[in-house]
mmCIF file of C-alpha atoms in Angstrom:
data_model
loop_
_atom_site.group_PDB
_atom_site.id
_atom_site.type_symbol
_atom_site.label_atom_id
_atom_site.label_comp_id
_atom_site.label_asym_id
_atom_site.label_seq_id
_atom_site.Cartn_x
_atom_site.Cartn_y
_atom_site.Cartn_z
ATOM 1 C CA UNK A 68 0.000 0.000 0.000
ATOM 2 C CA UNK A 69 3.338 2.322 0.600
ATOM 3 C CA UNK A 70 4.300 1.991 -2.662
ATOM 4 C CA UNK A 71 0.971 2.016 -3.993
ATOM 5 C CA UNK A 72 0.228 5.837 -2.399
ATOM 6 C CA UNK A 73 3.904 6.540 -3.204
ATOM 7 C CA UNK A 74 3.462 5.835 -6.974
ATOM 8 C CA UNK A 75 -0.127 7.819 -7.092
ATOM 9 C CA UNK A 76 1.689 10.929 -5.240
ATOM 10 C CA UNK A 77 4.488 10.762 -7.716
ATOM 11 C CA UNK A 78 1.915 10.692 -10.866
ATOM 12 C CA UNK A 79 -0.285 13.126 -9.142
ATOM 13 C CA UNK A 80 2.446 15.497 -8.566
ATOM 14 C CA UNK A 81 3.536 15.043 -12.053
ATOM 15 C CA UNK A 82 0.751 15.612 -13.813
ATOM 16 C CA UNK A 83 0.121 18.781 -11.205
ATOM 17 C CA UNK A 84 3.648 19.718 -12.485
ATOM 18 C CA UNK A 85 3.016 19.300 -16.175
ATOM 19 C CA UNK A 86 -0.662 20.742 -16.280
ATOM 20 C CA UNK A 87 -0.584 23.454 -13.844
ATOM 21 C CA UNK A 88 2.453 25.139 -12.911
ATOM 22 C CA UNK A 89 4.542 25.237 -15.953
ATOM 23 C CA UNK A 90 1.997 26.464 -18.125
ATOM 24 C CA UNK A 91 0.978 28.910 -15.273
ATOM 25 C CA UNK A 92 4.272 30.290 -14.597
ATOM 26 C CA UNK A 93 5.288 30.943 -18.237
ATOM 27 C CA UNK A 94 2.132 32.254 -18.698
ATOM 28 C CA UNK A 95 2.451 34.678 -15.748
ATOM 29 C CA UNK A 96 6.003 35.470 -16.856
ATOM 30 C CA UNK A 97 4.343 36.355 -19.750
ATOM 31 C CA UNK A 98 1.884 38.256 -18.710
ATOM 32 C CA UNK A 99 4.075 40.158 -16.103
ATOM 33 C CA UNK A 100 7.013 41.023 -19.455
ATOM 34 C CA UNK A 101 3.728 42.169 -21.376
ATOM 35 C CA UNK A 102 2.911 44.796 -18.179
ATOM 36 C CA UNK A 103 6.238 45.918 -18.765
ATOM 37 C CA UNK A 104 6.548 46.582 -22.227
ATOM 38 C CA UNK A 105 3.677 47.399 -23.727
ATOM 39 C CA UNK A 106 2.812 48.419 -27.631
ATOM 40 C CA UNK A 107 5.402 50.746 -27.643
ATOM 41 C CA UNK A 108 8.385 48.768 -26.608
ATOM 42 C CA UNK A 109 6.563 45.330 -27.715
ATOM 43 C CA UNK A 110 9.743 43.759 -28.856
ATOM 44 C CA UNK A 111 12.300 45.777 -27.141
ATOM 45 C CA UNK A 112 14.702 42.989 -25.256
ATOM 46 C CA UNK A 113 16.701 45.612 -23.804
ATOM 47 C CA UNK A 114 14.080 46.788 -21.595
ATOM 48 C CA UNK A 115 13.137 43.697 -20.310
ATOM 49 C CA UNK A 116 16.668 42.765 -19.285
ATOM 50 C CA UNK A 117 17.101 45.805 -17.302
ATOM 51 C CA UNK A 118 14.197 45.250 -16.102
ATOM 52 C CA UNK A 119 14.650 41.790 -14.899
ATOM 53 C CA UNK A 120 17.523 43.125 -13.429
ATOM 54 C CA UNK A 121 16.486 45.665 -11.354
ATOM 55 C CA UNK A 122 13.578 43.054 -9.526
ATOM 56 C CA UNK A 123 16.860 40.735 -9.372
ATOM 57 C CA UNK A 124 18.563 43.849 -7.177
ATOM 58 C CA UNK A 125 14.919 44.470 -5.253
ATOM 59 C CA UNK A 126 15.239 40.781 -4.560
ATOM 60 C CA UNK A 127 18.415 40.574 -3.108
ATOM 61 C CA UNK A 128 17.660 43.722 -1.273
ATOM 62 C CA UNK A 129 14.302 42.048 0.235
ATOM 63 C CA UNK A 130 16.510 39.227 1.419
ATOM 64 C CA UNK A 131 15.031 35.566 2.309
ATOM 65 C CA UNK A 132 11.688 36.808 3.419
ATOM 66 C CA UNK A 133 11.404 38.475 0.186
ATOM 67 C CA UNK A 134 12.034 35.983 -2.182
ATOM 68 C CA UNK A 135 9.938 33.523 -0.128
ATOM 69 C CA UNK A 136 7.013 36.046 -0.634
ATOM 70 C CA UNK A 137 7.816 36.611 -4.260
ATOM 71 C CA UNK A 138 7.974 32.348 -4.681
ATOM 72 C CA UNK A 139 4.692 31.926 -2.895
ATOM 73 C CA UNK A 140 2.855 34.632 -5.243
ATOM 74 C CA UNK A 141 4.212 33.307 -7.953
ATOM 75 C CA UNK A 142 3.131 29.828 -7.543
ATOM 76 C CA UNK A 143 -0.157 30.804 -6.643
ATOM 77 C CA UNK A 144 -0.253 33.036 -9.836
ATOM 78 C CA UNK A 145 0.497 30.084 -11.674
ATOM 79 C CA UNK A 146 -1.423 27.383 -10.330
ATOM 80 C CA UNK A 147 -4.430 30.059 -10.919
ATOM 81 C CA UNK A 148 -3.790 30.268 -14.724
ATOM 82 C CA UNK A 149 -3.800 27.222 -14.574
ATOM 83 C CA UNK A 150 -7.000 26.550 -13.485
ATOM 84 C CA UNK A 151 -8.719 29.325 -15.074
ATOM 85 C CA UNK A 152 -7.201 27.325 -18.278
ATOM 86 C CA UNK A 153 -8.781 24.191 -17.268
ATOM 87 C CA UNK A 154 -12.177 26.158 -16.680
ATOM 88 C CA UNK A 155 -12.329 27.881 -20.416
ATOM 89 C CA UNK A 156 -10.796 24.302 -21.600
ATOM 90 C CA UNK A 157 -13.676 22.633 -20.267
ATOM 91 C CA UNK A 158 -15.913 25.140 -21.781
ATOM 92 C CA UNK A 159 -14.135 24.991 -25.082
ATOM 93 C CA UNK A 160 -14.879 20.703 -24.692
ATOM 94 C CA UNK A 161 -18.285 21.785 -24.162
ATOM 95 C CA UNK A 162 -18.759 23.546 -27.470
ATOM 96 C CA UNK A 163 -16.634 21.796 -29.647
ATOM 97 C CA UNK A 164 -18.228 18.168 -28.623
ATOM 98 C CA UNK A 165 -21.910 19.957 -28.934
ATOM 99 C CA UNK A 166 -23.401 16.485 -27.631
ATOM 100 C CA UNK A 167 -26.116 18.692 -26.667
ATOM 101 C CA UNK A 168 -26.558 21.611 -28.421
ATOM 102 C CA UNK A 169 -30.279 21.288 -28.403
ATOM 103 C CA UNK A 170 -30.315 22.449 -24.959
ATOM 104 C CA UNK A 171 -28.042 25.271 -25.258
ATOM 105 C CA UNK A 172 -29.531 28.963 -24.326
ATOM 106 C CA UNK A 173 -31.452 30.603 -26.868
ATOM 107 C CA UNK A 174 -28.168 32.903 -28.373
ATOM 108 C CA UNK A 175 -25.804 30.047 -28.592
ATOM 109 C CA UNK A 176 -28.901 27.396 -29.653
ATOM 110 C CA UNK A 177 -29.818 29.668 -32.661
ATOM 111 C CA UNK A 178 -26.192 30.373 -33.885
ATOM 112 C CA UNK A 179 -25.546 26.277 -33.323
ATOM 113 C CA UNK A 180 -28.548 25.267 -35.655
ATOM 114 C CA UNK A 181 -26.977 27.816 -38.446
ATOM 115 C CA UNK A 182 -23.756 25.891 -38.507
ATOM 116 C CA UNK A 183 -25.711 22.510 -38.319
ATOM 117 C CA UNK A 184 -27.438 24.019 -41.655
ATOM 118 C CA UNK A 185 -24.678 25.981 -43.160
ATOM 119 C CA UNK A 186 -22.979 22.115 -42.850
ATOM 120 C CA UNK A 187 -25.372 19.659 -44.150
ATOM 121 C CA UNK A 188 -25.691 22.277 -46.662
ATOM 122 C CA UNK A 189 -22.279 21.652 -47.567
ATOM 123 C CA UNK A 190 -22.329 17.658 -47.034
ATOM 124 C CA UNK A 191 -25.253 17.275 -49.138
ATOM 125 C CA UNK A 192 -23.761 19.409 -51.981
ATOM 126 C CA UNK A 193 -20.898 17.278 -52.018
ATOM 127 C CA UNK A 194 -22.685 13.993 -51.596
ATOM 128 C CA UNK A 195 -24.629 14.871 -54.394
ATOM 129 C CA UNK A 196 -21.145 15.719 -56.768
ATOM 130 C CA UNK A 197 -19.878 12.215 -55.694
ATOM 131 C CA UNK A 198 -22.970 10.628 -56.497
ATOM 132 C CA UNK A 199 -22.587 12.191 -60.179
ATOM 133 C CA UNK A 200 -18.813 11.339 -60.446
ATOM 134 C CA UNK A 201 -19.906 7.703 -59.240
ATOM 135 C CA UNK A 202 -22.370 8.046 -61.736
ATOM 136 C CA UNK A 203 -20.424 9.339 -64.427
ATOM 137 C CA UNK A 204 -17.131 6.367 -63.497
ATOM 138 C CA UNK A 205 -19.810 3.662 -64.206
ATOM 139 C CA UNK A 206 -20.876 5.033 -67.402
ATOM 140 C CA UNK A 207 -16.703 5.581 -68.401
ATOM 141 C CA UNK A 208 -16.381 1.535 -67.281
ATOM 142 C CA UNK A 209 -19.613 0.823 -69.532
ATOM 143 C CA UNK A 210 -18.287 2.084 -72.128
ATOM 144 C CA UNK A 211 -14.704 1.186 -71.573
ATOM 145 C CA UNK A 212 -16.001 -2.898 -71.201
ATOM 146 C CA UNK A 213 -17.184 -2.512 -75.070
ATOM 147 C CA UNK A 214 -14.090 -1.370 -76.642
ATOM 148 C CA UNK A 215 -11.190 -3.788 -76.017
ATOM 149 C CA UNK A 216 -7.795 -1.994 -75.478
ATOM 150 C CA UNK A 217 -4.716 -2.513 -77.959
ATOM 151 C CA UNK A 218 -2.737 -5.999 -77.189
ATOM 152 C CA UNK A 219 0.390 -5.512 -74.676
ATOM 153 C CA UNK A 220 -1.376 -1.956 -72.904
ATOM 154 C CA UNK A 221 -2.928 -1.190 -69.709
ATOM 155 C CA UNK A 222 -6.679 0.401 -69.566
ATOM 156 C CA UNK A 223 -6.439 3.593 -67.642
ATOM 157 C CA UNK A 224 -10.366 4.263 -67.038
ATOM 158 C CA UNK A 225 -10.045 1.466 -63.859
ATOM 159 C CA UNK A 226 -7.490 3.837 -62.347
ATOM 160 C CA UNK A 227 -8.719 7.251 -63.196
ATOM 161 C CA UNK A 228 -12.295 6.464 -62.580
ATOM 162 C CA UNK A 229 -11.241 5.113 -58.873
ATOM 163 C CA UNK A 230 -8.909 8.525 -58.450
ATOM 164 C CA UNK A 231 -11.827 10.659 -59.043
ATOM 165 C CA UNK A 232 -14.074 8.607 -56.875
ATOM 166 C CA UNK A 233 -11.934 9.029 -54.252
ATOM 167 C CA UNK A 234 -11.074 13.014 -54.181
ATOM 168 C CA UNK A 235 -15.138 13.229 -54.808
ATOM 169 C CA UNK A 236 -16.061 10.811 -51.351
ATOM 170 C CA UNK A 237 -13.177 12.868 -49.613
ATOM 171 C CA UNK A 238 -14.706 16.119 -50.396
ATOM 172 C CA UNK A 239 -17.862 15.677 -48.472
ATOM 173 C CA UNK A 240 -16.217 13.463 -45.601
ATOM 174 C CA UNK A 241 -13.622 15.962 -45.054
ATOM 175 C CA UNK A 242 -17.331 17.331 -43.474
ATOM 176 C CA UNK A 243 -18.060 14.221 -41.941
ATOM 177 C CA UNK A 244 -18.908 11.004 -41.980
ATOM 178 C CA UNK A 245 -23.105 11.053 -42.439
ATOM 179 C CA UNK A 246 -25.077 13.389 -42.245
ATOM 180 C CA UNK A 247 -23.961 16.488 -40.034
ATOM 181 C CA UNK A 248 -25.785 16.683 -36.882
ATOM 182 C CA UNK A 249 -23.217 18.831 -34.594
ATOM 183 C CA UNK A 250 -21.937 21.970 -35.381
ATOM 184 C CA UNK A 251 -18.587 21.103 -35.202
ATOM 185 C CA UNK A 252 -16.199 18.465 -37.310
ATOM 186 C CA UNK A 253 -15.390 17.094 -33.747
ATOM 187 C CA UNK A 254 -18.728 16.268 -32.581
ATOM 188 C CA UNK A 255 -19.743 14.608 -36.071
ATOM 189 C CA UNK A 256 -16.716 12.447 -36.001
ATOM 190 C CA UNK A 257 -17.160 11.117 -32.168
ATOM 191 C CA UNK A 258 -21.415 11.151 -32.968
ATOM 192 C CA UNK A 259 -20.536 9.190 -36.279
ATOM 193 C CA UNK A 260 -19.184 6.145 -34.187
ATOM 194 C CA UNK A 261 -23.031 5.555 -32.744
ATOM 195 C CA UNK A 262 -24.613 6.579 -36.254
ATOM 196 C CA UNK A 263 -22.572 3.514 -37.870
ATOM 197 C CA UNK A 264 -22.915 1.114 -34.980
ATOM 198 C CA UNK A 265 -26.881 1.884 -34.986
ATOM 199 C CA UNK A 266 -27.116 1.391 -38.879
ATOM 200 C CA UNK A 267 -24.791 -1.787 -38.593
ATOM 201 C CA UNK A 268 -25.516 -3.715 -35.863
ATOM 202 C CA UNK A 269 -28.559 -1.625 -34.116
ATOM 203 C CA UNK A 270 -26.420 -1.050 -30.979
ATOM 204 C CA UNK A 271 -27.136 1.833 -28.876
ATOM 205 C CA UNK A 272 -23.642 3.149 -27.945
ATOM 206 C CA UNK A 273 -24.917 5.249 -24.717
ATOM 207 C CA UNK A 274 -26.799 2.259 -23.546
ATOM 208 C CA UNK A 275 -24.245 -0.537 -24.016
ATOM 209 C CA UNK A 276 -20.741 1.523 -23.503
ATOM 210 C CA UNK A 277 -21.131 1.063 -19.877
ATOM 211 C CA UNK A 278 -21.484 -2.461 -19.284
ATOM 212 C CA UNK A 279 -19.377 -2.674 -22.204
ATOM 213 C CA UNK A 280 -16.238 -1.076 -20.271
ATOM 214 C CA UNK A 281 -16.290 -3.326 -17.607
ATOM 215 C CA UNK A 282 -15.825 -6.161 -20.077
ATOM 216 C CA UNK A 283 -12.666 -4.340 -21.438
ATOM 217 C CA UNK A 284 -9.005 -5.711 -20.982
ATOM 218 C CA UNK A 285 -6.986 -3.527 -18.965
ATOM 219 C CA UNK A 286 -4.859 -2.592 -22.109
ATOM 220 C CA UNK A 287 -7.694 -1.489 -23.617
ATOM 221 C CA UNK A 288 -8.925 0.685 -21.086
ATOM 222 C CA UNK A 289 -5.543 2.548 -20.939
ATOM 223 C CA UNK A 290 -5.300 3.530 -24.638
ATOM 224 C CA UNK A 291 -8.962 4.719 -24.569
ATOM 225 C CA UNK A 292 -8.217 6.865 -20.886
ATOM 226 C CA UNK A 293 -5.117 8.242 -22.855
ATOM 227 C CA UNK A 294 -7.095 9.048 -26.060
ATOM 228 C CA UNK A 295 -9.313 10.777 -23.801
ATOM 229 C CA UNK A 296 -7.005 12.883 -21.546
ATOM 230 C CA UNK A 297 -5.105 13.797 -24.970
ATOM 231 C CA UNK A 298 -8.315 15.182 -26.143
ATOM 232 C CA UNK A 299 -8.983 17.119 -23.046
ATOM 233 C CA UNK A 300 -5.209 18.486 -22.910
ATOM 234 C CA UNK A 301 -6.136 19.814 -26.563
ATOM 235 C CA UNK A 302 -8.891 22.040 -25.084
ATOM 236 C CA UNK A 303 -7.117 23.157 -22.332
ATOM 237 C CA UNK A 304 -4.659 24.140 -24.490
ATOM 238 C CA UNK A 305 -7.443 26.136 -26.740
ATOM 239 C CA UNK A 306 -8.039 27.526 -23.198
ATOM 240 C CA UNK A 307 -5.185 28.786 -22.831
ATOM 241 C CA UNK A 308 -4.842 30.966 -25.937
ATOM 242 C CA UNK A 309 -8.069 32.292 -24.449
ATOM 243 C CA UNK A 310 -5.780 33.295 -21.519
ATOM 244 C CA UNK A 311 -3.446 35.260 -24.127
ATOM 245 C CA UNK A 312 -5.961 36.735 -26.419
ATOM 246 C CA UNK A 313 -6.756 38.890 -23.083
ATOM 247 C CA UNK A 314 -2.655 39.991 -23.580
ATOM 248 C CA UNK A 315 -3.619 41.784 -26.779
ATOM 249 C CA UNK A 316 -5.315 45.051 -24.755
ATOM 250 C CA UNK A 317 -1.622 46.139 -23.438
ATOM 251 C CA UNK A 318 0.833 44.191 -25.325
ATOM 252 C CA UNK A 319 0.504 43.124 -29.094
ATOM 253 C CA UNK A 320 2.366 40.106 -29.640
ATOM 254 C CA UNK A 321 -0.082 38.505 -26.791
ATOM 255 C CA UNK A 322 -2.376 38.025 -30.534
ATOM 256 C CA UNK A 323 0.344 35.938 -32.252
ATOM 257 C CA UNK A 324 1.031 33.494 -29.478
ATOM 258 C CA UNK A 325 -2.937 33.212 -28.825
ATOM 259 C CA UNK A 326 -3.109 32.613 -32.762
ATOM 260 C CA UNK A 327 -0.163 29.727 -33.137
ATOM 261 C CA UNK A 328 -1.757 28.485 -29.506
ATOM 262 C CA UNK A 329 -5.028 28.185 -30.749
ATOM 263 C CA UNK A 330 -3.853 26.723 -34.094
ATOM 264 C CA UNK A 331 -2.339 23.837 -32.203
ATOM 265 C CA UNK A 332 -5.027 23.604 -30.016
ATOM 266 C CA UNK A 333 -7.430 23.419 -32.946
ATOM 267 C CA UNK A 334 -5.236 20.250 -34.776
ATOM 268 C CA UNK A 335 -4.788 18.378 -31.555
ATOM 269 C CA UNK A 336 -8.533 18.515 -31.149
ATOM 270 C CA UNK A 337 -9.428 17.377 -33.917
ATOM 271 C CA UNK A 338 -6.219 14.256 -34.356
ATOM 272 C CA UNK A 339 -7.365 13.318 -29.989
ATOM 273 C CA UNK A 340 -11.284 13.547 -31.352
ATOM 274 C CA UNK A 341 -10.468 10.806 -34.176
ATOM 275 C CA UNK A 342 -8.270 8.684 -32.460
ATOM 276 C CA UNK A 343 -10.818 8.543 -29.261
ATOM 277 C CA UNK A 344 -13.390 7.843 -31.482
ATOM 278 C CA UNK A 345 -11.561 5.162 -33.722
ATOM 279 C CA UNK A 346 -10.559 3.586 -30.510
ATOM 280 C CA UNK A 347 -14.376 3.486 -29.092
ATOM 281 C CA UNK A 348 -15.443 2.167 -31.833
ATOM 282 C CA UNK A 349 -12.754 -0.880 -32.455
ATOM 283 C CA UNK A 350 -13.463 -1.881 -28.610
ATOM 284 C CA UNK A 351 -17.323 -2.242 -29.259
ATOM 285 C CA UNK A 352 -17.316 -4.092 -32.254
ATOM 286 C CA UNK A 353 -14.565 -6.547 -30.449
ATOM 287 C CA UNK A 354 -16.140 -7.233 -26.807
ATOM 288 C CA UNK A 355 -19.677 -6.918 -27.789
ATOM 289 C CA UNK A 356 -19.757 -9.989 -28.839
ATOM 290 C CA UNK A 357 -18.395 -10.981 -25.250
ATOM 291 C CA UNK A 358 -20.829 -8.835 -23.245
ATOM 292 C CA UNK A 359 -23.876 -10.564 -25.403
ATOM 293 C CA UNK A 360 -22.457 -13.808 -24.066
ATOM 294 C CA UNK A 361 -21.970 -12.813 -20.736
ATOM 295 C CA UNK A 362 -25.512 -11.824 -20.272
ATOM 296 C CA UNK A 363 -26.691 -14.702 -22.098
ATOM 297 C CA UNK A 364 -28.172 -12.852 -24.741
ATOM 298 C CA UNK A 365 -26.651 -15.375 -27.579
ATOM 299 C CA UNK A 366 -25.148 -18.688 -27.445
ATOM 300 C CA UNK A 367 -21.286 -19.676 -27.028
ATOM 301 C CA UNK A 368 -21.575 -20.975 -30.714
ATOM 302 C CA UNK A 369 -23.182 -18.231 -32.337
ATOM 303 C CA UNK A 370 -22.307 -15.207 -33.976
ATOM 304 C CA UNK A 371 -23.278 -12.654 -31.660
ATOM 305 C CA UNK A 372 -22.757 -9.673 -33.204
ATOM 306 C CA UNK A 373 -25.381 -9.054 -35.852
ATOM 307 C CA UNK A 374 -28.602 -6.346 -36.501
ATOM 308 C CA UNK A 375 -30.849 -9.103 -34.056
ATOM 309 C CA UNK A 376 -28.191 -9.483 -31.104
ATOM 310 C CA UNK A 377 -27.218 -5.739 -31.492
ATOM 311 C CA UNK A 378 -31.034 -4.593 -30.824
ATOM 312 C CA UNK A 379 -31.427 -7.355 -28.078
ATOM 313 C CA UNK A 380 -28.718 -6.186 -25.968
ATOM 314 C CA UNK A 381 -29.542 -2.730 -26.155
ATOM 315 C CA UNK A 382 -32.965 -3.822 -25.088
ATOM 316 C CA UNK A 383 -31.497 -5.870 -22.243
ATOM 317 C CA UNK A 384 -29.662 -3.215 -21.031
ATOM 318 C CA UNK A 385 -32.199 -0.626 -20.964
ATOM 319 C CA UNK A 386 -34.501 -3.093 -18.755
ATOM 320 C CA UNK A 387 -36.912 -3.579 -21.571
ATOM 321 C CA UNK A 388 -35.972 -7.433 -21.978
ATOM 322 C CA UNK A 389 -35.254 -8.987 -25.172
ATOM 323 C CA UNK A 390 -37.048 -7.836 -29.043
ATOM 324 C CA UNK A 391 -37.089 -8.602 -32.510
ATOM 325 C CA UNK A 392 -35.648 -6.151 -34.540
ATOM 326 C CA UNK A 393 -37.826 -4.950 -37.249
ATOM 327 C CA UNK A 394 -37.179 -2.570 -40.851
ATOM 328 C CA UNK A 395 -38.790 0.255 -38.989
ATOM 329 C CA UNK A 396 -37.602 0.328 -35.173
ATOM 330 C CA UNK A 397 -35.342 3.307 -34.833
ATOM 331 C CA UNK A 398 -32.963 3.115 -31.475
ATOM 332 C CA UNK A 399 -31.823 6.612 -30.652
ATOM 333 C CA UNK A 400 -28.006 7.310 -30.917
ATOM 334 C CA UNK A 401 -27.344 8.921 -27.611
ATOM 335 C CA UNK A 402 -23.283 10.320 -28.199
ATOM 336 C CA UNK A 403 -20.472 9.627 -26.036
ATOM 337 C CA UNK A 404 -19.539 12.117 -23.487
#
């Protein structure tokens, strides 16, 4: 148990180091060189030296006390940026996830539902391009099947017909998957892991994930808590060029490092947001199976992952005992958080 606590304290203090106080303090350094110079002298390293030297003078001046006082507020400083950072990441998670958007106030509702439009707008103009390319390719092959090629040469329509196909189907999933239902390319991709289970097997993600974790191999587990603290280190970090858009009132360059912070911030979103999802999806569609047989939804000699087992364990789950699946039973796609 010694070494247990020992090993938690270590990671705790860690992670305390990594996520709070060296952001915090760089931040505040930052934020104290920005009081300093100011749009006039912006860039002006001179300054700041002799500035930084005179506090060095005022600290040797102060003595012990002094620099114990001067220590203490700055690590309180810091671990405060740090957790205002944490506070407009967690909003930033909020809004970019949009799980429920629906219930958003009335300002932020209305302006949600626009980009929900403004992208299926998009989607379904780009669907409907690939659909005429696809279209278009299987007339090309039609025609290409009734005129042999030369002896001794290679037919090209194959290969350009499949290049066009695929630039056309990459246009409108660069916007996502199906449908758009979230304003943001980061909701659709995580919401797009229950849209395909539901359409495949007629698994309720929100319902089964649950049960479904416990079933997990410990290996498992890991990658997927990693996925998901990666993704919520990306919004901090959008939170934090929050923190130095605020620089920009008294000190210019606060608008670069908010713009390259927030740049970052928005990549590592959306790279954390795909591998979470990949990952959530690869772990359902290898322990359902498991879970159906652990509940004794389907035989040991069955295949237990199909449209009829999918719908029956969702049904278990939610208390409602075992169904038949029909063509017209819709299960609702409740998102993970």
């Amino acid at each position: 148990m010694g070494g247990l606590l020992a090993t938690l304290s270590g990671k705790l203090a860690e992670r305390w180091l990594s996520l709070l106080l060296l952001p915090g303090a760089l931040f505040v350094s930052t934020v104290a060189a920005a009081r300093m110079l100011g749009h006039g002298h912006a860039l002006d390293l001179t300054l700041l030296v002799r500035q930084v030297k005179h506090w060095t003078t005022a600290m040797k001046v102060a003595g012990l006390p002094g620099l114990a006082v001067a220590m203490a507020a700055l690590l309180l400083a810091s671990v405060a940026a740090g957790l205002a950072a944490q506070a407009l990441g967690s909003a930033c998670e909020y809004v970019v996830l949009a799980s429920r958007w629906e219930t958003w106030p009335p300002p932020l509702r209305q302006l949600a539902r626009r980009c929900v439009d403004r992208r299926r707008r998009r989607w379904e103009r780009e669907r409907a391009a690939y659909e005429r390319e696809w279209d278009a390719a299987a007339r090309r092959t039609a025609l290409a099947a009734l005129s042999d090629p030369p002896a001794g040469t290679a037919d090209p329509v194959p290969v350009r017909r499949d290049a066009l196909l695929d630039v056309a189907y990459q246009r409108f999933t660069r916007i996502s998957e199906f449908e758009p239902q979230r304003p943001t390319w980061t909701g659709d991709r995580i919401h797009a892991v229950t849209v395909r289970l539901d359409r495949t097997y007629r698994l309720d993600l929100g319902v089964v994930w649950p049960s479904l974790w416990f079933t997990l191999p410990e290996a498992e587990r890991t990658e997927i808590n990693a996925a998901r603290e990666a993704l919520t280190r990306a919004t901090t970090l959008a939170g934090w060029s929050l923190l130095y858009l605020l620089l920009t009132a008294s000190w210019w360059p606060g608008l670069v490092i908010a713009g390259v912070t927030a740049a970052t911030a928005w990549h590592r979103t959306r790279d954390a947001a795909a591998t979470y999802a990949q990952l959530i999806e690869a772990s359902t569609q290898l322990h359902a199976r498991a879970l159906a047989r652990q509940l004794g939804i389907c035989p040991e000699d069955e295949e237990c992952l199909t449209p009829e087992t999918g719908w029956d364990l969702t049904r278990f789950l939610q208390g409602r005992g075992q169904g038949t699946v029909s063509a017209n039973t819709q299960v609702s796609t409740t998102s993970l958080p």
